[in-house]
C-alpha cells in the first residue's frame, strides 16, 4: 500500500465517520475493503485505493460502512442495564411524573441488541409504566446494520450472548435457524440513520442516552465534539451511558461521573466546580 | 473454587467442557448419563451442572427432575447444553428447574456468558 493512498483513505474515514485508522491497523483496510473492491469488479485493495480520488459518494459511503465494527450483544456488560432499571428508571418515573413520558437514545445501535435490551426491560416493568409513553430511538451510520436491527432477526449465536434464556423464550420466536424478536418489542424501537459527527437536533431531545463502544474508535477532539453535541441534546437531568472502555474524564466537562454507577454520567452544565470538570481540566490542558 | 458436574454421553464434549471450565477456575466431575450424575449428586452436591439432554439410561430432563427432589437439590445451578433448540424443549427445561440453557454448538465465549449470567462467575 502506498503511503499517500493510506493517508488519503485514513483522512476520508476520519472525516466521514470519525474512525481513526493507524498504520498498525492497516490490515483492517485489507480485510474489510477487499470485498468492497471485488464487488466493484476490482482486483483488490490497491485498485480501490487508487480509484479513491474519483470515487462516487456511493462508493465512499460503502467504504465508510464497511470499515465500521458492528459487534454487539444483548445486555452487553449487564451492569449498565441493571443500573438503568434500578436507578435511571425510578429517577425518570419521579422526575417526569407530570408528563409521563421520556425518550431513550441508543446512539450507534448497530444491529439493535442494545435498543431491544432496553425495550425488554421496559416491557418487564410494564406494570409500573402503565400510562407512560417511553420512546426508544436507535441510530447508526451503517444502513446494513439498521436493516438488520429493524428485521429483529438474530442467529443462535447472537441470542446466546447476554440474553437470559427466560427472555428468549418470552420475546423470541424461532424462524428456521434464526430467532425473531416479538413484534411488540420491535414496535417499541424506532430506527434512524444518523452520523454521530452530525447535529442530533433533528432527532429531538433525549433524557437517557446509551452511546456505548463507539467513542473508542475516535480521537480525543472527535470524542469531545460528539459528547458536546449529545449533551446539548439532553435536559439538565439527563443520563449518559458509555461503554466499559470509555470515559468523559479528561475529554469533556459536559458530563460528570455519577458516583457509584460505573459508566453512567450526568449532564454537567456548571463547568467548574463539579468533580468531573475538575479532573477534566487536569488532563485536557489547552481546552 | 466452585465445582461443576459435566453430564454428557459424548467423551469429546466432556473434554471440551472440562477444558473451558478449568480455565474458568472450576473443579469438575463427569458423568456419562443422568443416573451416574444423580448418584454423584447424592454423595456431594456440585455448585453447577452442565447438562446434556439426550443420553442413554437416564436423560437430562429426568435427571433434573430427580435432582430438584433431592435434599439440597435446589443448590446446583443447572445449565442445559444440548442440540435441542426449539422453544418447547427450552420451556420444558425451565419448568423442570433449569437456570440457563445453551444450544449446541457452543464455545467458551457462550459458556462463559451463560455462567456469568447465572452468577457462577
Ligand atoms: C461496536 S458497535 C456498538 C454497538 C452497541 N452500542 C454496543 O455497545 O453493543 C459500534 C457501532 O458504531 C457505529 N458507528 C461508527 N461510527 C459512527 C458514526 N460516526 N456515527 C454513527 N454510528 C457510528 C458502527 O456502525 C457500529 O454499528
Short mmCIF file of C-alpha atoms and ligand atoms in Angstrom, two decimals:
data_model
loop_
_atom_site.label_atom_id
_atom_site.label_comp_id
_atom_site.label_asym_id
_atom_site.label_seq_id
_atom_site.Cartn_x
_atom_site.Cartn_y
_atom_site.Cartn_z
CA UNK A 1 0.00 0.00 0.00
CA UNK A 2 1.42 3.38 -0.98
CA UNK A 3 1.85 5.84 1.87
CA UNK A 4 -0.17 8.51 0.07
CA UNK A 5 -3.02 6.05 -0.51
CA UNK A 6 -3.02 5.16 3.17
CA UNK A 7 -3.05 8.82 4.15
CA UNK A 8 -5.95 9.53 1.83
CA UNK A 9 -8.14 6.65 2.99
CA UNK A 10 -7.34 7.47 6.63
CA UNK A 11 -8.36 11.08 6.02
CA UNK A 12 -11.59 10.08 4.28
CA UNK A 13 -12.57 7.70 7.07
CA UNK A 14 -11.82 10.24 9.77
CA UNK A 15 -13.84 12.93 8.03
CA UNK A 16 -16.81 10.74 7.25
CA UNK A 17 -17.20 8.69 10.42
CA UNK A 18 -14.55 9.79 12.91
CA UNK A 19 -12.80 6.44 12.60
CA UNK A 20 -9.08 6.60 13.27
CA UNK A 21 -7.03 4.07 11.32
CA UNK A 22 -3.40 3.94 12.32
CA UNK A 23 -0.68 2.31 10.22
CA UNK A 24 -0.51 -0.70 12.53
CA UNK A 25 -4.20 -1.32 11.85
CA UNK A 26 -3.86 -1.19 8.08
CA UNK A 27 -4.61 -4.92 7.90
CA UNK A 28 -8.20 -3.88 8.71
CA UNK A 29 -8.31 -1.99 5.43
CA UNK A 30 -7.21 -5.14 3.64
CA UNK A 31 -9.75 -7.45 5.28
CA UNK A 32 -12.74 -5.10 5.17
CA UNK A 33 -12.23 -3.29 1.89
CA UNK A 34 -11.12 -6.16 -0.32
CA UNK A 35 -14.72 -7.44 -0.51
CA UNK A 36 -15.86 -3.91 -1.48
CA UNK A 37 -13.25 -3.81 -4.24
CA UNK A 38 -14.31 -7.24 -5.51
CA UNK A 39 -17.97 -6.25 -5.58
CA UNK A 40 -16.96 -3.37 -7.82
CA UNK A 41 -15.09 -5.71 -10.15
CA UNK A 42 -11.66 -4.56 -8.99
CA UNK A 43 -8.80 -6.87 -8.21
CA UNK A 44 -8.16 -5.79 -4.69
CA UNK A 45 -7.48 -3.08 -2.15
CA UNK A 46 -4.78 -1.29 -4.16
CA UNK A 47 -7.11 -0.78 -7.13
CA UNK A 48 -9.79 0.50 -4.81
CA UNK A 49 -7.43 2.92 -3.09
CA UNK A 50 -6.15 4.03 -6.48
CA UNK A 51 -9.70 4.92 -7.52
CA UNK A 52 -10.45 6.97 -4.40
CA UNK A 53 -9.72 10.39 -5.89
CA UNK A 54 -12.51 9.92 -8.42
CA UNK A 55 -14.79 7.91 -6.13
CA UNK A 56 -18.55 8.46 -6.16
CA UNK A 57 -20.45 9.36 -2.99
CA UNK A 58 -21.93 5.90 -3.17
CA UNK A 59 -18.58 4.19 -3.06
CA UNK A 60 -17.29 6.41 -0.27
CA UNK A 61 -20.37 5.54 1.75
CA UNK A 62 -19.90 1.86 1.14
CA UNK A 63 -16.25 2.09 2.18
CA UNK A 64 -17.12 4.01 5.34
CA UNK A 65 -19.76 1.47 6.32
CA UNK A 66 -17.52 -1.48 5.53
CA UNK A 67 -14.93 -0.11 7.95
CA UNK A 68 -17.29 0.02 10.94
CA UNK A 69 -17.04 -2.58 13.69
CA UNK A 70 -20.57 -3.74 14.41
CA UNK A 71 -20.11 -6.21 17.21
CA UNK A 72 -22.89 -6.03 19.75
CA UNK A 73 -24.80 -8.26 22.08
CA UNK A 74 -27.87 -8.26 24.26
CA UNK A 75 -27.44 -6.77 27.75
CA UNK A 76 -23.79 -6.11 26.97
CA UNK A 77 -21.79 -5.99 30.23
CA UNK A 78 -25.11 -6.39 32.15
CA UNK A 79 -24.26 -3.73 34.76
CA UNK A 80 -25.35 -0.66 32.75
CA UNK A 81 -28.70 -2.29 32.06
CA UNK A 82 -29.17 -3.13 35.73
CA UNK A 83 -28.33 0.46 36.60
CA UNK A 84 -30.81 1.64 34.01
CA UNK A 85 -33.54 -0.48 35.57
CA UNK A 86 -32.72 0.18 39.23
CA UNK A 87 -31.54 3.81 39.15
CA UNK A 88 -32.39 5.67 35.94
CA UNK A 89 -35.89 4.29 35.55
CA UNK A 90 -37.11 5.18 39.08
CA UNK A 91 -35.45 8.59 38.72
CA UNK A 92 -37.27 9.25 35.45
CA UNK A 93 -40.57 7.95 36.80
CA UNK A 94 -40.34 10.54 39.53
CA UNK A 95 -38.92 13.42 37.51
CA UNK A 96 -41.32 13.00 34.60
CA UNK A 97 -44.40 12.12 36.67
CA UNK A 98 -46.27 15.14 35.31
CA UNK A 99 -45.87 14.49 31.61
CA UNK A 100 -45.46 10.73 31.87
CA UNK A 101 -43.07 10.43 29.01
CA UNK A 102 -39.38 10.34 28.27
CA UNK A 103 -37.06 9.37 25.44
CA UNK A 104 -34.12 6.99 25.21
CA UNK A 105 -31.43 7.08 22.52
CA UNK A 106 -29.30 4.12 21.55
CA UNK A 107 -26.67 6.10 19.65
CA UNK A 108 -24.60 3.76 17.48
CA UNK A 109 -27.09 0.93 17.94
CA UNK A 110 -25.53 -1.46 15.41
CA UNK A 111 -27.85 -4.44 14.89
CA UNK A 112 -30.26 -3.36 17.62
CA UNK A 113 -29.36 -5.53 20.61
CA UNK A 114 -28.85 -2.55 22.91
CA UNK A 115 -32.15 -0.87 22.00
CA UNK A 116 -34.05 -4.15 22.25
CA UNK A 117 -32.46 -4.96 25.61
CA UNK A 118 -33.82 -1.65 26.90
CA UNK A 119 -37.20 -2.37 25.33
CA UNK A 120 -37.37 -5.77 27.06
CA UNK A 121 -36.52 -4.17 30.40
CA UNK A 122 -39.38 -1.71 29.92
CA UNK A 123 -41.72 -4.49 28.86
CA UNK A 124 -40.84 -6.45 32.00
CA UNK A 125 -41.63 -3.33 34.06
CA UNK A 126 -44.89 -2.72 32.19
CA UNK A 127 -46.98 -2.76 35.37
CA UNK A 128 -45.20 0.32 36.74
CA UNK A 129 -45.25 2.02 33.36
CA UNK A 130 -48.94 1.90 32.60
CA UNK A 131 -49.98 5.19 31.01
CA UNK A 132 -46.37 6.14 30.21
CA UNK A 133 -45.07 6.89 26.75
CA UNK A 134 -41.44 5.89 26.51
CA UNK A 135 -39.73 6.23 23.17
CA UNK A 136 -36.59 4.35 22.19
CA UNK A 137 -34.68 5.55 19.14
CA UNK A 138 -31.77 3.59 17.70
CA UNK A 139 -29.39 5.27 15.28
CA UNK A 140 -26.33 4.15 13.38
CA UNK A 141 -24.26 5.18 10.40
CA UNK A 142 -24.49 1.72 8.84
CA UNK A 143 -27.54 1.17 6.65
CA UNK A 144 -26.89 -2.56 6.67
CA UNK A 145 -26.93 -2.70 10.48
CA UNK A 146 -30.09 -0.59 10.64
CA UNK A 147 -31.80 -3.04 8.28
CA UNK A 148 -30.75 -5.90 10.49
CA UNK A 149 -31.94 -4.08 13.59
CA UNK A 150 -35.33 -3.39 12.03
CA UNK A 151 -35.70 -7.01 10.96
CA UNK A 152 -35.00 -8.15 14.52
CA UNK A 153 -33.66 -11.50 13.30
CA UNK A 154 -30.74 -12.99 15.19
CA UNK A 155 -28.63 -16.11 14.86
CA UNK A 156 -28.47 -18.79 17.52
CA UNK A 157 -25.01 -17.50 18.39
CA UNK A 158 -26.27 -13.92 18.82
CA UNK A 159 -29.18 -14.84 21.10
CA UNK A 160 -26.84 -16.77 23.37
CA UNK A 161 -24.58 -13.85 24.16
CA UNK A 162 -26.07 -11.99 27.09
CA UNK A 163 -29.76 -12.74 26.61
CA UNK A 164 -31.22 -14.61 29.62
CA UNK A 165 -33.00 -17.78 28.49
CA UNK A 166 -36.27 -16.68 30.11
CA UNK A 167 -36.31 -13.59 27.92
CA UNK A 168 -35.51 -15.63 24.82
CA UNK A 169 -38.49 -17.86 25.47
CA UNK A 170 -40.71 -14.91 26.25
CA UNK A 171 -39.82 -12.50 23.48
CA UNK A 172 -38.45 -14.52 20.57
CA UNK A 173 -39.84 -17.00 18.08
CA UNK A 174 -37.79 -19.47 16.16
CA UNK A 175 -37.82 -18.84 12.45
CA UNK A 176 -35.89 -21.64 10.72
CA UNK A 177 -32.39 -21.30 12.11
CA UNK A 178 -32.90 -17.71 13.19
CA UNK A 179 -34.64 -16.13 16.16
CA UNK A 180 -37.19 -13.39 15.54
CA UNK A 181 -37.88 -10.77 18.19
CA UNK A 182 -41.52 -10.28 19.14
CA UNK A 183 -43.42 -7.57 17.19
CA UNK A 184 -44.44 -5.94 20.48
CA UNK A 185 -40.77 -5.37 21.34
CA UNK A 186 -39.91 -4.35 17.80
CA UNK A 187 -42.66 -1.74 17.87
CA UNK A 188 -41.07 -0.08 20.91
CA UNK A 189 -37.97 0.96 18.95
CA UNK A 190 -37.65 3.33 16.01
CA UNK A 191 -34.52 3.19 13.89
CA UNK A 192 -32.99 6.17 12.12
CA UNK A 193 -29.93 6.80 10.04
CA UNK A 194 -27.63 9.19 11.93
CA UNK A 195 -23.94 10.05 11.85
CA UNK A 196 -22.62 10.96 15.30
CA UNK A 197 -20.45 13.63 13.71
CA UNK A 198 -23.61 15.48 12.70
CA UNK A 199 -26.01 17.64 14.68
CA UNK A 200 -28.51 15.44 16.55
CA UNK A 201 -31.01 18.28 16.97
CA UNK A 202 -33.42 16.86 14.39
CA UNK A 203 -33.73 13.67 16.47
CA UNK A 204 -35.19 15.67 19.33
CA UNK A 205 -34.15 15.74 22.98
CA UNK A 206 -33.21 12.54 24.81
CA UNK A 207 -33.44 12.03 28.56
CA UNK A 208 -31.28 8.91 28.55
CA UNK A 209 -28.51 8.19 26.08
CA UNK A 210 -26.67 4.94 25.56
CA UNK A 211 -23.58 5.74 23.49
CA UNK A 212 -21.52 2.65 24.01
CA UNK A 213 -18.49 1.19 22.33
CA UNK A 214 -18.25 3.74 19.56
CA UNK A 215 -16.21 6.62 21.03
CA UNK A 216 -13.30 4.18 21.30
CA UNK A 217 -12.84 4.47 17.55
CA UNK A 218 -12.49 8.27 17.59
CA UNK A 219 -9.63 10.61 18.53
CA UNK A 220 -9.89 12.95 21.54
CA UNK A 221 -11.17 16.06 19.72
CA UNK A 222 -13.85 13.99 17.95
CA UNK A 223 -14.91 12.36 21.22
CA UNK A 224 -15.17 15.80 22.81
CA UNK A 225 -17.19 17.13 19.90
CA UNK A 226 -19.62 14.18 19.92
CA UNK A 227 -20.06 14.36 23.71
CA UNK A 228 -20.68 18.07 23.41
CA UNK A 229 -23.37 17.59 20.76
CA UNK A 230 -25.04 14.82 22.79
CA UNK A 231 -25.11 16.95 25.94
CA UNK A 232 -26.77 19.82 24.07
CA UNK A 233 -29.48 17.38 23.06
CA UNK A 234 -30.24 16.39 26.66
CA UNK A 235 -32.13 18.01 29.55
CA UNK A 236 -30.28 19.08 32.72
CA UNK A 237 -31.15 15.82 34.49
CA UNK A 238 -30.22 13.60 31.55
CA UNK A 239 -28.07 10.49 31.94
CA UNK A 240 -25.41 9.14 29.59
CA UNK A 241 -24.19 5.54 29.49
CA UNK A 242 -20.77 4.84 27.99
CA UNK A 243 -19.02 1.55 27.20
CA UNK A 244 -16.66 -0.27 29.54
CA UNK A 245 -13.52 1.20 27.98
CA UNK A 246 -14.89 4.72 27.65
CA UNK A 247 -15.00 7.79 29.88
CA UNK A 248 -15.61 11.53 29.75
CA UNK A 249 -12.76 12.20 32.16
CA UNK A 250 -10.06 14.22 30.51
CA UNK A 251 -12.17 14.59 27.37
CA UNK A 252 -15.23 16.66 28.09
CA UNK A 253 -16.65 18.58 31.03
CA UNK A 254 -20.18 18.42 29.61
CA UNK A 255 -20.74 15.31 31.75
CA UNK A 256 -19.66 14.17 35.19
CA UNK A 257 -19.50 10.63 36.55
CA UNK A 258 -22.44 9.58 38.68
CA UNK A 259 -20.96 8.32 41.98
CA UNK A 260 -21.16 4.55 42.45
CA UNK A 261 -22.59 3.99 38.97
CA UNK A 262 -19.77 2.89 36.74
CA UNK A 263 -20.14 4.01 33.14
CA UNK A 264 -23.01 6.41 33.95
CA UNK A 265 -22.60 10.16 33.51
CA UNK A 266 -24.83 13.09 34.38
CA UNK A 267 -25.18 16.21 32.30
CA UNK A 268 -22.91 18.89 33.71
CA UNK A 269 -23.94 22.44 32.86
CA UNK A 270 -21.90 24.19 35.51
CA UNK A 271 -18.49 23.61 34.00
CA UNK A 272 -16.36 24.49 37.02
CA UNK A 273 -16.68 23.10 40.49
CA UNK A 274 -18.21 19.75 39.66
CA UNK A 275 -15.86 16.82 40.16
CA UNK A 276 -15.77 15.86 36.50
CA UNK A 277 -14.81 19.33 35.40
CA UNK A 278 -12.03 19.49 37.97
CA UNK A 279 -10.49 16.27 36.78
CA UNK A 280 -11.10 17.09 33.15
CA UNK A 281 -9.15 20.32 33.32
CA UNK A 282 -6.19 18.46 34.79
CA UNK A 283 -5.93 16.30 31.72
CA UNK A 284 -7.11 18.43 28.87
CA UNK A 285 -4.60 21.24 29.24
CA UNK A 286 -5.34 23.52 26.36
CA UNK A 287 -9.12 23.42 26.16
CA UNK B 1 -13.15 -22.96 43.91
CA UNK B 2 -16.60 -23.82 42.57
CA UNK B 3 -17.42 -27.29 41.37
CA UNK B 4 -19.20 -28.24 38.17
CA UNK B 5 -20.57 -31.62 37.20
CA UNK B 6 -20.41 -32.24 33.45
CA UNK B 7 -23.10 -34.64 32.26
CA UNK B 8 -22.82 -35.73 28.63
CA UNK B 9 -22.56 -39.09 26.89
CA UNK B 10 -20.02 -37.71 24.43
CA UNK B 11 -16.46 -38.01 25.58
CA UNK B 12 -15.41 -35.25 23.21
CA UNK B 13 -17.97 -32.79 24.56
CA UNK B 14 -16.98 -33.61 28.13
CA UNK B 15 -13.38 -32.95 27.28
CA UNK B 16 -14.13 -29.61 25.62
CA UNK B 17 -16.34 -28.55 28.53
CA UNK B 18 -13.77 -29.68 31.08
CA UNK B 19 -11.07 -27.63 29.41
CA UNK B 20 -13.20 -24.48 29.33
CA UNK B 21 -14.37 -24.95 32.92
CA UNK B 22 -10.84 -25.45 34.21
CA UNK B 23 -9.87 -22.20 32.52
CA UNK B 24 -12.76 -20.57 34.36
CA UNK B 25 -11.39 -21.98 37.60
CA UNK B 26 -13.94 -24.69 38.26
CA UNK B 27 -13.17 -28.11 39.64
CA UNK B 28 -15.02 -30.68 37.54
CA UNK B 29 -16.55 -34.12 37.80
CA UNK B 30 -18.03 -36.05 34.91
CA UNK B 31 -20.94 -38.39 34.33
CA UNK B 32 -21.98 -40.19 31.15
CA UNK B 33 -25.69 -40.26 31.85
CA UNK B 34 -28.34 -38.94 34.20
CA UNK B 35 -28.23 -41.90 36.55
CA UNK B 36 -24.47 -41.61 37.15
CA UNK B 37 -24.95 -37.90 37.66
CA UNK B 38 -27.71 -38.43 40.26
CA UNK B 39 -25.52 -40.89 42.14
CA UNK B 40 -22.69 -38.37 42.25
CA UNK B 41 -25.06 -35.63 43.43
CA UNK B 42 -26.32 -37.85 46.25
CA UNK B 43 -22.75 -38.09 47.51
CA UNK B 44 -21.91 -34.45 47.05
CA UNK B 45 -23.85 -31.57 45.55
CA UNK B 46 -21.89 -29.62 42.95
CA UNK B 47 -22.30 -25.84 42.62
CA UNK B 48 -23.14 -26.19 38.95
CA UNK B 49 -24.28 -28.82 36.48
CA UNK B 50 -23.68 -28.61 32.73
CA UNK B 51 -26.30 -30.94 31.37
CA UNK B 52 -26.90 -32.68 28.04
CA UNK B 53 -30.46 -33.69 27.15
CA UNK B 54 -30.30 -36.92 25.14
CA UNK B 55 -28.35 -39.63 26.92
CA UNK B 56 -28.78 -43.39 27.40
CA UNK B 57 -30.13 -44.84 30.68
CA UNK B 58 -31.40 -41.54 32.07
CA UNK B 59 -31.80 -38.35 30.04
CA UNK B 60 -31.08 -34.83 31.20
CA UNK B 61 -34.60 -33.70 31.95
CA UNK B 62 -35.32 -36.77 34.14
CA UNK B 63 -32.03 -36.19 35.94
CA UNK B 64 -33.00 -32.57 36.58
CA UNK B 65 -36.42 -33.51 37.97
CA UNK B 66 -34.74 -36.12 40.21
CA UNK B 67 -32.06 -33.68 41.31
CA UNK B 68 -34.52 -30.99 42.36
CA UNK B 69 -36.26 -33.54 44.63
CA UNK B 70 -33.06 -34.50 46.47
CA UNK B 71 -32.20 -32.87 49.79
CA UNK B 72 -30.05 -29.85 48.86
CA UNK B 73 -31.00 -30.45 45.24
CA UNK B 74 -32.01 -26.88 44.71
CA UNK B 75 -28.45 -25.68 45.33
CA UNK B 76 -26.80 -26.54 42.00
CA UNK B 77 -27.19 -24.04 39.19
CA UNK B 78 -28.20 -26.17 36.21
CA UNK B 79 -27.26 -25.11 32.70
CA UNK B 80 -28.59 -27.28 29.91
CA UNK B 81 -26.23 -27.75 26.99
CA UNK B 82 -27.94 -29.56 24.15
CA UNK B 83 -28.68 -29.69 20.44
CA UNK B 84 -32.39 -29.44 21.26
CA UNK B 85 -33.02 -25.85 20.23
CA UNK B 86 -36.76 -25.36 19.95
CA UNK B 87 -38.89 -23.29 22.29
CA UNK B 88 -40.81 -26.33 23.57
CA UNK B 89 -37.69 -28.05 24.87
CA UNK B 90 -36.37 -24.83 26.39
CA UNK B 91 -39.70 -24.18 28.08
CA UNK B 92 -39.81 -27.72 29.44
CA UNK B 93 -36.29 -27.33 30.84
CA UNK B 94 -37.14 -24.06 32.58
CA UNK B 95 -40.28 -25.58 34.06
CA UNK B 96 -38.24 -28.51 35.38
CA UNK B 97 -35.91 -26.07 37.15
CA UNK B 98 -33.10 -25.31 34.71
CA UNK B 99 -31.38 -21.96 35.31
CA UNK B 100 -29.92 -21.43 31.88
CA UNK B 101 -29.84 -23.11 28.52
CA UNK B 102 -27.08 -23.40 25.94
CA UNK B 103 -27.88 -24.52 22.41
CA UNK B 104 -25.09 -26.54 20.82
CA UNK B 105 -22.78 -25.88 19.15
CA UNK B 106 -21.25 -23.81 21.91
CA UNK B 107 -17.85 -22.30 22.53
CA UNK B 108 -16.02 -20.91 25.51
CA UNK B 109 -17.47 -17.45 24.93
CA UNK B 110 -21.07 -18.66 25.14
CA UNK B 111 -20.39 -20.86 28.13
CA UNK B 112 -18.67 -18.00 29.91
CA UNK B 113 -21.50 -15.59 29.08
CA UNK B 114 -24.15 -18.00 30.36
CA UNK B 115 -22.23 -18.87 33.53
CA UNK B 116 -21.74 -15.23 34.39
CA UNK B 117 -25.43 -14.53 33.73
CA UNK B 118 -26.44 -17.00 36.39
CA UNK B 119 -23.88 -15.64 38.82
CA UNK B 120 -21.41 -18.51 38.69
CA UNK B 121 -18.56 -16.25 37.59
C1 LIG C 1 -19.17 -1.82 18.29
S1 LIG C 1 -20.74 -1.20 17.75
C2 LIG C 1 -21.50 -0.83 19.29
C3 LIG C 1 -22.94 -1.28 19.34
C4 LIG C 1 -23.64 -1.09 20.67
N1 LIG C 1 -23.72 0.31 21.06
C5 LIG C 1 -22.96 -1.90 21.75
O1 LIG C 1 -22.34 -1.32 22.65
O2 LIG C 1 -23.03 -3.12 21.72
C6 LIG C 1 -20.27 0.38 17.08
C7 LIG C 1 -21.29 0.96 16.10
O3 LIG C 1 -21.00 2.34 15.88
C8 LIG C 1 -21.35 2.67 14.56
N2 LIG C 1 -20.65 3.92 14.20
C9 LIG C 1 -19.34 4.09 13.98
N3 LIG C 1 -19.09 5.37 13.66
C10 LIG C 1 -20.28 6.02 13.70
C11 LIG C 1 -20.67 7.37 13.47
N4 LIG C 1 -19.78 8.30 13.13
N5 LIG C 1 -21.97 7.68 13.60
C12 LIG C 1 -22.88 6.73 13.95
N6 LIG C 1 -22.57 5.46 14.18
C13 LIG C 1 -21.27 5.10 14.06
C14 LIG C 1 -20.95 1.45 13.77
O4 LIG C 1 -21.64 1.38 12.55
C15 LIG C 1 -21.28 0.32 14.73
O5 LIG C 1 -22.54 -0.24 14.45
#
